[in-house]
Amino acid sequence: MPQKNVSKNPYTINDEPFYLDTGDEIRMFEAAAAARLPVMLKGPTGCGKTRFVEHMAFRLNRPLITVACHEDLFASDLVGRYLLKDDETIWADGPLTRAVRMGAICYLDEVVEARKDTTVVIHPLTDNRRTLSIDKKGEVLKAHPDFLMVISYNPGYQSVLKDMKQSTRQRFVALTFDYPDADDESRIVAVEGNVDDDTAAKLVTLAGKIRNIKEYGLTEGASTRLLIYAASLIRMGVAFKSACNAALCQPLTDDDRLLETLTDLIDDLL
């Protein structure tokens, strides 16, 4: 596989993102892309879903347009709107429309955080129609053959009010992600955080202990992303305990009792 994609398209990933596959997710994604099937990535925060999409965009040599979804995201933010420029009204495509036109991967990160009208917009793009209705222009846009819709969400974090409707879920091929096993996660932390293997293994051991106490009050366990942050601080000369406190403990909770427990877990490794 080539180590670099050369493109002037601002949405093309030219350098290969590091990704360590833990199952058949690469093969499944490639098959779904070839069949033009939309893909849903399910898994906890910071387990590598976004990095996986970036890796696959590079691997397939397709542009990638990512949208971080939030509660104030309207359908018009995805599709586009008319803007006033130099006393003239012009149309500006939104990220979804740009992806549909150019044949990019459109990645809606944490899609259930967006307003409900956004999911209605993507429905025609996730079945055999593969169309996008631009109501304000009276246009129905046929998706480029290379267009691919990808969404992600965290099933364990969502409330009942923000859970994904079956009418949306059943339009996607689903790939389930979780934190890697200890050996794989240590390798990821060592490479991404640029630290030695022993430090990476110690961080992963700490993460395992933190994940085991999740049911005692933590909303989320320690993510691989946070381990890489801690490793990066250690690489910059920050002491192990201080790095773990800043990158793991404090982001996970504000509860003094839980912080004390997390600190005890760090001390056990020293």
Short mmCIF file of C-alpha atoms in Angstrom, two decimals:
data_model
loop_
_atom_site.label_atom_id
_atom_site.label_comp_id
_atom_site.label_asym_id
_atom_site.label_seq_id
_atom_site.Cartn_x
_atom_site.Cartn_y
_atom_site.Cartn_z
CA MET A 1 0.00 0.00 0.00
CA PRO A 2 1.39 3.46 -0.86
CA GLN A 3 2.72 5.48 2.07
CA LYS A 4 1.48 8.80 0.79
CA ASN A 5 -1.41 10.20 -1.20
CA VAL A 6 -0.62 13.20 -3.34
CA SER A 7 -3.57 15.54 -3.84
CA LYS A 8 -4.31 19.25 -3.78
CA ASN A 9 -7.81 18.58 -2.48
CA PRO A 10 -7.88 20.12 1.05
CA TYR A 11 -9.98 17.21 2.30
CA THR A 12 -7.55 14.51 1.17
CA ILE A 13 -5.36 12.91 3.84
CA ASN A 14 -1.91 12.77 2.29
CA ASP A 15 0.04 11.09 5.10
CA GLU A 16 -1.02 7.71 6.44
CA PRO A 17 -2.52 7.96 9.94
CA PHE A 18 -1.29 5.27 12.32
CA TYR A 19 -3.99 2.71 13.01
CA LEU A 20 -3.62 -0.75 14.51
CA ASP A 21 -6.42 -3.05 13.40
CA THR A 22 -7.87 -5.29 16.09
CA GLY A 23 -10.22 -7.44 14.01
CA ASP A 24 -11.76 -7.44 10.56
CA GLU A 25 -12.91 -3.79 10.65
CA ILE A 26 -10.67 -2.74 7.73
CA ARG A 27 -11.93 -5.52 5.47
CA MET A 28 -15.54 -4.84 6.45
CA PHE A 29 -15.22 -1.11 5.80
CA GLU A 30 -13.60 -1.70 2.41
CA ALA A 31 -16.40 -4.08 1.47
CA ALA A 32 -19.07 -1.61 2.59
CA ALA A 33 -17.41 1.21 0.64
CA ALA A 34 -17.20 -0.94 -2.49
CA ALA A 35 -20.91 -1.80 -2.13
CA ARG A 36 -21.76 1.86 -1.37
CA LEU A 37 -23.26 0.95 1.98
CA PRO A 38 -23.36 3.56 4.77
CA VAL A 39 -21.36 2.67 7.88
CA MET A 40 -22.09 3.21 11.57
CA LEU A 41 -19.24 3.05 14.11
CA LYS A 42 -20.29 2.17 17.67
CA GLY A 43 -17.98 2.43 20.65
CA PRO A 44 -16.85 4.35 23.73
CA THR A 45 -15.24 7.77 23.70
CA GLY A 46 -11.61 7.86 22.62
CA CYS A 47 -11.34 4.25 21.44
CA GLY A 48 -10.15 5.11 17.92
CA LYS A 49 -13.31 5.54 15.81
CA THR A 50 -12.22 8.85 14.29
CA ARG A 51 -8.67 7.66 13.68
CA PHE A 52 -10.10 4.57 11.95
CA VAL A 53 -12.13 6.74 9.56
CA GLU A 54 -9.05 8.85 8.80
CA HIS A 55 -7.03 5.71 8.15
CA MET A 56 -9.68 4.32 5.81
CA ALA A 57 -9.98 7.62 3.94
CA PHE A 58 -6.24 7.44 3.31
CA ARG A 59 -6.38 3.75 2.44
CA LEU A 60 -9.21 4.29 -0.08
CA ASN A 61 -7.67 7.58 -1.29
CA ARG A 62 -10.93 9.46 -0.77
CA PRO A 63 -11.44 12.95 0.62
CA LEU A 64 -12.77 13.07 4.18
CA ILE A 65 -15.16 15.74 5.47
CA THR A 66 -15.75 15.47 9.22
CA VAL A 67 -18.57 17.15 11.13
CA ALA A 68 -18.51 17.20 14.92
CA CYS A 69 -22.22 17.02 15.77
CA HIS A 70 -23.74 19.05 18.59
CA GLU A 71 -27.19 20.08 19.82
CA ASP A 72 -27.16 23.35 17.85
CA LEU A 73 -26.36 21.66 14.53
CA PHE A 74 -29.20 22.31 12.09
CA ALA A 75 -29.89 20.53 8.81
CA SER A 76 -28.99 23.76 7.02
CA ASP A 77 -25.53 23.60 8.62
CA LEU A 78 -25.01 20.33 6.78
CA VAL A 79 -26.75 21.12 3.50
CA GLY A 80 -25.90 24.81 3.01
CA ARG A 81 -27.54 28.23 2.95
CA TYR A 82 -27.80 31.47 1.04
CA LEU A 83 -25.32 34.15 2.12
CA LEU A 84 -25.11 37.85 1.40
CA LYS A 85 -21.83 38.81 -0.24
CA ASP A 86 -21.08 42.16 -1.91
CA ASP A 87 -24.80 43.02 -2.03
CA GLU A 88 -25.43 39.73 -3.79
CA THR A 89 -27.09 36.59 -2.47
CA ILE A 90 -25.03 33.49 -3.16
CA TRP A 91 -25.46 29.86 -2.26
CA ALA A 92 -22.81 28.18 -0.07
CA ASP A 93 -22.71 24.39 0.11
CA GLY A 94 -22.57 22.83 3.55
CA PRO A 95 -20.13 20.00 4.37
CA LEU A 96 -22.60 17.24 3.51
CA THR A 97 -23.39 18.76 0.12
CA ARG A 98 -19.68 19.17 -0.64
CA ALA A 99 -19.09 15.53 0.20
CA VAL A 100 -22.01 14.39 -1.98
CA ARG A 101 -20.76 16.42 -4.95
CA MET A 102 -17.08 15.43 -4.79
CA GLY A 103 -17.43 11.80 -3.74
CA ALA A 104 -15.94 12.20 -0.29
CA ILE A 105 -16.46 10.27 2.91
CA CYS A 106 -18.79 12.35 5.09
CA TYR A 107 -18.19 11.51 8.74
CA LEU A 108 -20.80 12.69 11.26
CA ASP A 109 -19.13 12.26 14.63
CA GLU A 110 -21.49 11.59 17.57
CA VAL A 111 -24.49 12.01 15.28
CA VAL A 112 -27.11 11.63 18.03
CA GLU A 113 -25.92 14.90 19.56
CA ALA A 114 -27.29 16.76 16.52
CA ARG A 115 -30.86 18.00 16.18
CA LYS A 116 -33.38 15.44 14.94
CA ASP A 117 -33.92 17.20 11.61
CA THR A 118 -30.36 16.35 10.59
CA THR A 119 -31.07 12.61 10.54
CA VAL A 120 -34.04 13.19 8.24
CA VAL A 121 -31.70 14.87 5.75
CA ILE A 122 -29.34 11.93 5.56
CA HIS A 123 -32.00 9.22 5.16
CA PRO A 124 -32.26 9.47 1.34
CA LEU A 125 -28.45 9.21 1.16
CA THR A 126 -28.46 5.93 3.06
CA ASP A 127 -30.69 3.83 0.86
CA ASN A 128 -30.85 2.96 -2.81
CA ARG A 129 -31.79 6.54 -3.75
CA ARG A 130 -28.44 8.07 -2.68
CA THR A 131 -29.86 11.57 -3.11
CA LEU A 132 -29.74 14.82 -1.17
CA SER A 133 -32.65 17.23 -1.32
CA ILE A 134 -31.65 20.89 -1.24
CA ASP A 135 -35.06 22.39 -0.57
CA LYS A 136 -33.93 26.01 -0.63
CA LYS A 137 -32.68 25.57 -4.20
CA GLY A 138 -35.36 23.15 -5.33
CA GLU A 139 -32.59 20.71 -6.25
CA VAL A 140 -32.26 16.98 -5.75
CA LEU A 141 -28.59 16.11 -5.89
CA LYS A 142 -27.48 12.61 -6.91
CA ALA A 143 -24.53 11.42 -4.86
CA HIS A 144 -21.18 10.93 -6.55
CA PRO A 145 -20.41 7.19 -6.97
CA ASP A 146 -17.59 7.44 -4.41
CA PHE A 147 -19.66 9.22 -1.76
CA LEU A 148 -19.83 7.33 1.54
CA MET A 149 -21.82 8.23 4.66
CA VAL A 150 -20.22 7.30 7.99
CA ILE A 151 -21.62 8.09 11.42
CA SER A 152 -20.44 7.34 14.94
CA TYR A 153 -21.94 7.29 18.39
CA ASN A 154 -21.32 6.02 21.88
CA PRO A 155 -24.15 3.63 22.88
CA GLY A 156 -23.14 3.54 26.53
CA TYR A 157 -23.19 7.31 26.94
CA GLN A 158 -26.45 8.26 25.27
CA SER A 159 -29.61 8.97 27.25
CA VAL A 160 -32.99 7.62 26.21
CA LEU A 161 -33.84 11.03 24.75
CA LYS A 162 -30.72 10.99 22.56
CA ASP A 163 -30.68 7.36 21.52
CA MET A 164 -30.68 6.62 17.80
CA LYS A 165 -34.01 5.74 16.22
CA GLN A 166 -34.43 2.32 14.63
CA SER A 167 -35.45 4.03 11.39
CA THR A 168 -31.94 5.48 11.27
CA ARG A 169 -29.97 2.58 12.75
CA GLN A 170 -31.29 0.09 10.22
CA ARG A 171 -29.90 2.08 7.32
CA PHE A 172 -26.28 1.35 8.27
CA VAL A 173 -23.76 -1.44 8.38
CA ALA A 174 -22.50 -1.36 11.99
CA LEU A 175 -18.92 -1.86 13.16
CA THR A 176 -18.42 -2.15 16.92
CA PHE A 177 -15.29 -0.73 18.53
CA ASP A 178 -13.89 -1.10 22.02
CA TYR A 179 -10.60 -0.39 23.73
CA PRO A 180 -7.85 -2.66 22.34
CA ASP A 181 -6.38 -5.48 24.38
CA ALA A 182 -3.46 -4.55 26.62
CA ASP A 183 -0.67 -5.47 24.19
CA ASP A 184 -2.23 -3.64 21.24
CA GLU A 185 -3.13 -0.61 23.35
CA SER A 186 0.43 -0.43 24.71
CA ARG A 187 1.78 -0.41 21.18
CA ILE A 188 -0.65 2.36 20.17
CA VAL A 189 0.26 4.48 23.20
CA ALA A 190 3.98 3.93 22.62
CA VAL A 191 3.76 4.97 18.95
CA GLU A 192 1.27 7.83 19.27
CA GLY A 193 2.69 9.17 22.54
CA ASN A 194 6.28 8.53 21.46
CA VAL A 195 7.28 6.92 24.77
CA ASP A 196 9.12 3.71 25.66
CA ASP A 197 7.31 0.40 25.90
CA ASP A 198 7.51 0.22 29.69
CA THR A 199 5.87 3.61 30.16
CA ALA A 200 3.15 2.72 27.65
CA ALA A 201 2.50 -0.59 29.40
CA LYS A 202 2.26 1.14 32.79
CA LEU A 203 -0.29 3.62 31.43
CA VAL A 204 -2.37 0.82 29.92
CA THR A 205 -2.29 -1.07 33.22
CA LEU A 206 -3.57 2.05 34.96
CA ALA A 207 -6.33 2.41 32.36
CA GLY A 208 -7.42 -1.16 32.97
CA LYS A 209 -7.73 -0.51 36.70
CA ILE A 210 -9.72 2.68 36.06
CA ARG A 211 -12.08 0.91 33.68
CA ASN A 212 -12.69 -1.76 36.31
CA ILE A 213 -14.06 0.85 38.75
CA LYS A 214 -16.24 2.60 36.18
CA GLU A 215 -19.42 1.28 37.78
CA TYR A 216 -18.55 3.08 41.03
CA GLY A 217 -19.35 6.52 39.67
CA LEU A 218 -17.26 7.27 36.60
CA THR A 219 -19.30 8.21 33.53
CA GLU A 220 -16.55 6.98 31.21
CA GLY A 221 -13.45 4.84 31.61
CA ALA A 222 -9.97 6.05 30.71
CA SER A 223 -9.83 6.26 26.92
CA THR A 224 -6.91 5.37 24.70
CA ARG A 225 -6.89 9.03 23.66
CA LEU A 226 -6.28 10.15 27.26
CA LEU A 227 -3.47 7.61 27.63
CA ILE A 228 -1.78 9.14 24.60
CA TYR A 229 -2.19 12.59 26.16
CA ALA A 230 -0.54 11.36 29.36
CA ALA A 231 2.27 9.77 27.36
CA SER A 232 2.81 13.01 25.47
CA LEU A 233 3.16 14.93 28.74
CA ILE A 234 5.62 12.35 30.06
CA ARG A 235 7.63 12.66 26.85
CA MET A 236 7.85 16.41 27.51
CA GLY A 237 9.40 15.76 30.92
CA VAL A 238 6.33 15.81 33.17
CA ALA A 239 6.48 13.31 36.04
CA PHE A 240 4.39 10.17 35.61
CA LYS A 241 2.02 10.93 38.50
CA SER A 242 1.50 14.55 37.48
CA ALA A 243 0.93 13.58 33.84
CA CYS A 244 -1.65 10.97 34.83
CA ASN A 245 -3.41 13.39 37.13
CA ALA A 246 -3.65 16.06 34.42
CA ALA A 247 -4.48 13.80 31.49
CA LEU A 248 -6.51 11.04 33.16
CA CYS A 249 -7.86 11.84 36.62
CA GLN A 250 -8.97 15.46 36.25
CA PRO A 251 -10.71 15.00 32.85
CA LEU A 252 -12.62 11.95 34.12
CA THR A 253 -14.21 13.39 37.26
CA ASP A 254 -14.61 16.34 39.63
CA ASP A 255 -15.63 14.14 42.55
CA ASP A 256 -13.05 14.36 45.36
CA ARG A 257 -13.69 10.79 46.48
CA LEU A 258 -13.18 9.39 43.01
CA LEU A 259 -10.10 11.56 42.47
CA GLU A 260 -8.60 10.14 45.63
CA THR A 261 -9.31 6.62 44.40
CA LEU A 262 -7.70 7.35 41.04
CA THR A 263 -4.67 8.85 42.75
CA ASP A 264 -4.32 5.68 44.84
CA LEU A 265 -4.35 3.61 41.65
CA ILE A 266 -1.50 5.72 40.26
CA ASP A 267 0.48 5.37 43.48
CA ASP A 268 0.13 1.59 43.30
CA LEU A 269 2.08 1.64 40.02
CA LEU A 270 4.95 3.73 41.34
#
